[in-house]
Coordinates of C-alpha atoms and ligand atoms in Angstrom, one line a residue:
X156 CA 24.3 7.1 135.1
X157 CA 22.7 3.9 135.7
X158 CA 23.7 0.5 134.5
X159 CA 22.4 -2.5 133.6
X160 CA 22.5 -5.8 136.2
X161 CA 25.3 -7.2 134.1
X162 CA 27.6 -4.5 133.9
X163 CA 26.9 -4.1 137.7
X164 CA 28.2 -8.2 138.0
X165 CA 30.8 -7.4 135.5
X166 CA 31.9 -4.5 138.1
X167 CA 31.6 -6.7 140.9
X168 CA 33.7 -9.3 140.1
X169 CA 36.4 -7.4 139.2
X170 CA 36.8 -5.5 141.7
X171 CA 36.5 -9.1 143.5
X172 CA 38.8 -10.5 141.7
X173 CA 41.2 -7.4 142.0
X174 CA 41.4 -7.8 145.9
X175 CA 44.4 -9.9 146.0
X176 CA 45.8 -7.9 143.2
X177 CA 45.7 -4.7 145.2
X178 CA 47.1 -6.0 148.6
X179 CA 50.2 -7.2 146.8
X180 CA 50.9 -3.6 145.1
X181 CA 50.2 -2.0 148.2
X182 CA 52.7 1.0 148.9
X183 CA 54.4 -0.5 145.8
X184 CA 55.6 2.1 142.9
X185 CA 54.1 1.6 139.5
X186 CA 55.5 3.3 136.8
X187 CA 53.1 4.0 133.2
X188 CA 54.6 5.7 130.4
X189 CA 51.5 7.2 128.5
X190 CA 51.1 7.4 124.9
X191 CA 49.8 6.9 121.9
X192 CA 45.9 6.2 120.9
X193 CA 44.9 6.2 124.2
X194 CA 46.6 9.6 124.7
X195 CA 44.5 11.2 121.8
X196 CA 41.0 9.6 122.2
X197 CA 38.8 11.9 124.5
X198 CA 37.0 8.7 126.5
X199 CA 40.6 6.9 126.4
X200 CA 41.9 10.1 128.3
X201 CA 39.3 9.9 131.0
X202 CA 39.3 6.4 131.8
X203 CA 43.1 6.3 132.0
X204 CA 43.5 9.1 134.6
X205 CA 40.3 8.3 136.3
X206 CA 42.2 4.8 136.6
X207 CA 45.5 6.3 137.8
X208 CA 43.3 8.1 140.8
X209 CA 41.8 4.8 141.6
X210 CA 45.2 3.2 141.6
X211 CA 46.8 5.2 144.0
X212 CA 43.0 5.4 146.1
X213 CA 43.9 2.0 146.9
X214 CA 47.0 2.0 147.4
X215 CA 49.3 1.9 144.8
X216 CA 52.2 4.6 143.7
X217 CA 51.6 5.2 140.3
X218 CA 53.9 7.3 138.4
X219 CA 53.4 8.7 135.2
X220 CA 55.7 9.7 132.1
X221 CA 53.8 10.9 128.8
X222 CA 54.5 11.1 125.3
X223 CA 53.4 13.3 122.7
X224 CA 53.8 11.6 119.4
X225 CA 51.1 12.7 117.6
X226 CA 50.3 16.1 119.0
X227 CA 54.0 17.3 118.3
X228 CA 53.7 16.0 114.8
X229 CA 50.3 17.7 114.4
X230 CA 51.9 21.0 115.7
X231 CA 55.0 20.9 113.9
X232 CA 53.1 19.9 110.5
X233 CA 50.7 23.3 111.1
X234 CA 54.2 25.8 111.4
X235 CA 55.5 23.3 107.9
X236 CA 57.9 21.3 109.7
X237 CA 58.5 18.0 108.4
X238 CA 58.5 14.9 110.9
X239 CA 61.3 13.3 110.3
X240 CA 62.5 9.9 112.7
X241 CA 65.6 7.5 112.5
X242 CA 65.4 4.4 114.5
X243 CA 62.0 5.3 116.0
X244 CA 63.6 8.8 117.8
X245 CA 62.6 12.2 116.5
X246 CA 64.8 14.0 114.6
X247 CA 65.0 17.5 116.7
X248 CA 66.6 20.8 115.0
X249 CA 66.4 24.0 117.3
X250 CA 63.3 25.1 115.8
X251 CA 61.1 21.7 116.3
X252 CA 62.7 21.8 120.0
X253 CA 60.8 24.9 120.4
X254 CA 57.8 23.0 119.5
X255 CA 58.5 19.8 121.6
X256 CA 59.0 22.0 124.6
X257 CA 55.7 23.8 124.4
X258 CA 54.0 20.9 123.5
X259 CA 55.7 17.3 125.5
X260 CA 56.8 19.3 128.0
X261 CA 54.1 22.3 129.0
X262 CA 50.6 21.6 127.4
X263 CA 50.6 17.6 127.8
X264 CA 52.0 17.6 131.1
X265 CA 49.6 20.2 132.4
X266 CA 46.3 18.8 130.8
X267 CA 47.4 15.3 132.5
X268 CA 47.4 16.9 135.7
X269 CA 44.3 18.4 135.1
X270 CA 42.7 15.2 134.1
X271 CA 44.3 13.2 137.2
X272 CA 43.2 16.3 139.4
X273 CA 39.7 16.4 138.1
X274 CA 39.7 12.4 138.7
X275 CA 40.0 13.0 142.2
X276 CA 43.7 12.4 142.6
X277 CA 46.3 15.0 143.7
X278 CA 48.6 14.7 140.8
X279 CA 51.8 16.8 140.6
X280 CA 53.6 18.0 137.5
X281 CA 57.2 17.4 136.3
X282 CA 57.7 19.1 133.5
X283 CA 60.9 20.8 131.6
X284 CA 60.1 24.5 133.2
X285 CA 59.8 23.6 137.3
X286 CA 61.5 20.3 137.5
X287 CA 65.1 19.4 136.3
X288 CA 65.2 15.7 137.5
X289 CA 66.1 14.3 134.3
X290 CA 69.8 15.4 133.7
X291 CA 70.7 14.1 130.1
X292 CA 73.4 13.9 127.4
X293 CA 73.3 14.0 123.6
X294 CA 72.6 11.1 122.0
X295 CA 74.7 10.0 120.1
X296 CA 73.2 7.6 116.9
X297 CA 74.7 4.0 117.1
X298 CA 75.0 4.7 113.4
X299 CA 76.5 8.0 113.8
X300 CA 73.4 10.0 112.6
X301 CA 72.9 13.5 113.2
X302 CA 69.9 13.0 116.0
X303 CA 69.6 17.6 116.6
X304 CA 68.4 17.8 120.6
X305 CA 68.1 14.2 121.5
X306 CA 69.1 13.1 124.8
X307 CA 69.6 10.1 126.6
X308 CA 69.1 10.1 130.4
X309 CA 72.6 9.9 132.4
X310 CA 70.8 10.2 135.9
X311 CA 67.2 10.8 137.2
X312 CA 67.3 12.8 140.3
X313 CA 65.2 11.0 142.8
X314 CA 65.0 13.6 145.6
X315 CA 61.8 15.2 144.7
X316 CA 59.8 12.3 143.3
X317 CA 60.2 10.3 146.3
X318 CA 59.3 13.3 148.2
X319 CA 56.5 13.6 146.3
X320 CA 55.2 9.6 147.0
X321 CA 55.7 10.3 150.3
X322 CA 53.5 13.3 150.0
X323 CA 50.4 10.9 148.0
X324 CA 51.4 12.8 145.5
X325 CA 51.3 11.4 141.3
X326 CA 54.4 13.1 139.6
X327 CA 53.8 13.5 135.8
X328 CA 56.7 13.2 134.2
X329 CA 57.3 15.2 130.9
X330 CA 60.4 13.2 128.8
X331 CA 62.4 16.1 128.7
X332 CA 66.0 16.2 130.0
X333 CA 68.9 19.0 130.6
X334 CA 72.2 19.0 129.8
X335 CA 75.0 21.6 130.9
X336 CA 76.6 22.1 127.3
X337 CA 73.6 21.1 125.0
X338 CA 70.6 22.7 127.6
X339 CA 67.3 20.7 127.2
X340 CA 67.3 17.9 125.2
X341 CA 64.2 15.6 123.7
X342 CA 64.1 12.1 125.0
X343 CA 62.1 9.1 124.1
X344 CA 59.7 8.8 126.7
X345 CA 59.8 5.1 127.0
X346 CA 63.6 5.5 127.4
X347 CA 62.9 7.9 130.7
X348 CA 59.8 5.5 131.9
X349 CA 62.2 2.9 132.1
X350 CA 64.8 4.7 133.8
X351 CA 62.2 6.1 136.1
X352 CA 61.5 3.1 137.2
X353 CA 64.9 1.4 137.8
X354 CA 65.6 4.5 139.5
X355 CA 62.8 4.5 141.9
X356 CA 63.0 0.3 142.3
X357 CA 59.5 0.2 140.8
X358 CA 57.4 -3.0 140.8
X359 CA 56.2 -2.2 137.5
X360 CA 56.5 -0.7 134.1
X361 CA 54.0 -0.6 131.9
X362 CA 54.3 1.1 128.3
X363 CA 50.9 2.0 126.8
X364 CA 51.1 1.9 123.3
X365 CA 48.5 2.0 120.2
X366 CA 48.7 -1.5 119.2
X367 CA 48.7 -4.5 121.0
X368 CA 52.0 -5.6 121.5
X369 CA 55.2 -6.2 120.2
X370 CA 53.9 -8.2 117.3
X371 CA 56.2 -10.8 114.5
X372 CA 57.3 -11.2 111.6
X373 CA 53.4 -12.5 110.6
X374 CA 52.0 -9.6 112.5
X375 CA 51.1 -11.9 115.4
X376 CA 51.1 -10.7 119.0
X377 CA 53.5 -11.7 121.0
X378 CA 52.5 -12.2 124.6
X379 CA 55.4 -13.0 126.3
X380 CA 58.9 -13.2 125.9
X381 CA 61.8 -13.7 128.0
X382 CA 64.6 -11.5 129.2
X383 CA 66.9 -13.4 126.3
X384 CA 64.5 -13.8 123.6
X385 CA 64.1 -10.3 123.8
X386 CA 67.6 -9.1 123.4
X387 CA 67.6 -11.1 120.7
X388 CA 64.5 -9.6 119.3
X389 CA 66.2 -6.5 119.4
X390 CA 68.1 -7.4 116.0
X391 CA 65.1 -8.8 114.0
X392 CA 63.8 -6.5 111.4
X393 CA 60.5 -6.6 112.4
X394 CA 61.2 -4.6 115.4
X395 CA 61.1 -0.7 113.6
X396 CA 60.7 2.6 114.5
X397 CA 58.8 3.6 118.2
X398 CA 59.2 -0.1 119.1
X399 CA 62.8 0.1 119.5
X400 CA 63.2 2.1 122.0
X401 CA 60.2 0.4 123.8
X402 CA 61.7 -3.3 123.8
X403 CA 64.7 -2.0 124.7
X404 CA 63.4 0.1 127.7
X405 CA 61.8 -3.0 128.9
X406 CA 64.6 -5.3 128.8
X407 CA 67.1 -2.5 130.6
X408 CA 64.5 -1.9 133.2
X409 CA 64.2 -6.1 133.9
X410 CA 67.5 -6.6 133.8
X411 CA 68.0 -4.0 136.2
X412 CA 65.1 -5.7 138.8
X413 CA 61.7 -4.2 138.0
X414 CA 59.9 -7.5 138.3
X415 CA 57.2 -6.9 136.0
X416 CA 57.7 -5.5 132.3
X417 CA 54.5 -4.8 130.3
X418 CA 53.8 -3.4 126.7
X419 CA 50.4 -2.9 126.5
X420 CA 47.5 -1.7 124.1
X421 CA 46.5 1.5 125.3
X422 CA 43.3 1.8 122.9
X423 CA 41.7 -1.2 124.9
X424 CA 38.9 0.8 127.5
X425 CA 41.2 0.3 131.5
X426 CA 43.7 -1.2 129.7
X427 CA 46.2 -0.5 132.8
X428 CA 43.1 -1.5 135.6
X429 CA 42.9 -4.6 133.4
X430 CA 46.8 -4.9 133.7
X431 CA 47.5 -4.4 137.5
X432 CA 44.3 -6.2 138.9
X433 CA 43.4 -9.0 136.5
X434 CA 45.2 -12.2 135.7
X435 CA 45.0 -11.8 132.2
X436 CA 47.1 -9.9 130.4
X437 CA 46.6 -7.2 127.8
X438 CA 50.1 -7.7 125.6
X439 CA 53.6 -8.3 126.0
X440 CA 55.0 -9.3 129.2
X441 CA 58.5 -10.0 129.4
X442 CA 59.3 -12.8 132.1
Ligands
ATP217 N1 57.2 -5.5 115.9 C1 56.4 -4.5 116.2 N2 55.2 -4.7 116.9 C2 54.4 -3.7 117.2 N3 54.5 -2.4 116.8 C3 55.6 -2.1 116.1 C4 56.6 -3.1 115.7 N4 57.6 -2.5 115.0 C5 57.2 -1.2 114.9 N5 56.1 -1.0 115.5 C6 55.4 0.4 115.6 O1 55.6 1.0 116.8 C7 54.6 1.9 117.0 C8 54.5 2.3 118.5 O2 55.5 3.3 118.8 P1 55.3 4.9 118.7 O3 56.5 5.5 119.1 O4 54.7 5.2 117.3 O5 54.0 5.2 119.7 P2 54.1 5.4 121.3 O6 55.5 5.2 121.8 O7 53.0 4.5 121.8 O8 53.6 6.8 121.5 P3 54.5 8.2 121.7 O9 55.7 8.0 120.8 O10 53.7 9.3 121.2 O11 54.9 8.3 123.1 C9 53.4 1.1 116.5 O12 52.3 2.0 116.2 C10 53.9 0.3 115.3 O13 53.7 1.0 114.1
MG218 MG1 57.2 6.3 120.9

């Protein structure tokens, strides 16, 4: 492939600029919860786990949890299941669990390894049949809905992935957790990311997402917002559905000490390169 002199500049002073960028994350854990557009677009796919190689090339310990969103809707809608979500959380009987298991926590999991792999990075896979690091409870709906197999993570069990970051190892995380009474449950995988990376003292979180930001009442993005505006947020009605649990993941995982919160747009080309080794940033930091 060759390029032209200004892509080559472009190129050049990023990775430039990046320098400082990647001395400060050295050794440090980064945790990406991967979803949404940039989950489903073919060039999206490459750049983001060609991305997550070069991360850890130089350096850094990423760690990946994925979503599935539209490739569990797309398989449920084909056996004529309905999709059906209160507060932003997937409504899961026994028979769409069948589904999310095959789907979020086989086929996903494996094809990002795959990816990462082929990328040149050694990635490692998490998922719900060889890993049981997420042990969960069922969630129960603040508005006492029926939620089927939802969990919500009581402990990650760190013993593995840590062994694995030692190893230079990138664990991919599918969001699925188990439970002694209810056995696997589906959780939110921005819930997990952030609990991932509290328990892991990550330096970062970053959610990809497919739009960019946490955007008001006027539609307007939001680019930053502080640990209290943010709780407060929580209650506005602009805040539906999949951004629930995102703000809230965010806040937890600040309050607990991840220094740097991020809710990014995942359908922007790098958009995590751009994130970790720019200045600028590409959505909603929380400060
Ligand atoms: N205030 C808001 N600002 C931005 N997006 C919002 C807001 N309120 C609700 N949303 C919705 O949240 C969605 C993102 O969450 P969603 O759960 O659909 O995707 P995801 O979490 O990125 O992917 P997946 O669930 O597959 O892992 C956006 O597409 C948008 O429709
Ligand atoms: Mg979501």
């Amino acid at each position: 492939m060759s390029i032209t002199r200004k892509q080559a500049e472009n190129i050049a002073s990023v990775l430039s600029e990046g320098l400082p960028y990647i001395r400060k994350f050295q050794n440090k854990t980064i945790v990406i919860k991967y979803g949404g557009a940039a989950m489903t677009d073919e060039l999206l796919k490459t750049n983001f786990t060609r991305d997550i190689a070069l991360m850890k090339l130089v350096g850094m310990k990423p760690v990946i949890v994925h979503g599935g969103g539209p490739q569990i809707g797309a398989e449920l809608s084909k056996a004529g299941i309905e999709s059906k979500f209160i507060d932003g959380l997937r409504v899961t009987t026994k028979s769409t669990m069948k589904i999310v298991k095959k789907i979020l926590g086989l086929q996903i999991n494996k094809e990002i390894v795959k990816l990462i792999n082929r990328s040149g990075g050694s990635a490692v896979s998490f998922n719900y049949k060889n890993s049981g690091i997420i042990k969960a409870s069922k969630k129960i709906n603040e508005r006492s809905l029926d939620l089927g197999q939802v969990g919500k993570v009581e402990k990650i069990l760190t013993i593995d992935l840590k062994n694995s970051l030692k190893k230079g190892l990138i664990p991919v995380i599918a969001p699925i957790g188990k439970s002694k009474k209810d056995g696997h449950l589906n959780i939110n995988a921005d819930e997990v990311a952030g609990e991932i990376a509290k328990s892991l003292s990550a330096e970062k979180l970053i959610l990809l997402t497919d739009v960019s930001g946490i955007k008001d009442s006027d539609n307007k993005l939001i680019s930053k917002i502080s640990l209290n505006q943010g709780k407060k947020m929580l209650k506005e009605e602009f805040i539906k559905g999949g951004m629930n649990p995102k703000l809230k993941a965010v806040l937890e995982a600040k309050e607990a000490g991840v220094k740097s919160c991020h809710i990014i747009d995942g359908r922007v080309p790098h958009a995590v390169l751009l994130e970790v080794l720019t200045e600028e940033g590409v959505g909603t930091m929380i400060s």
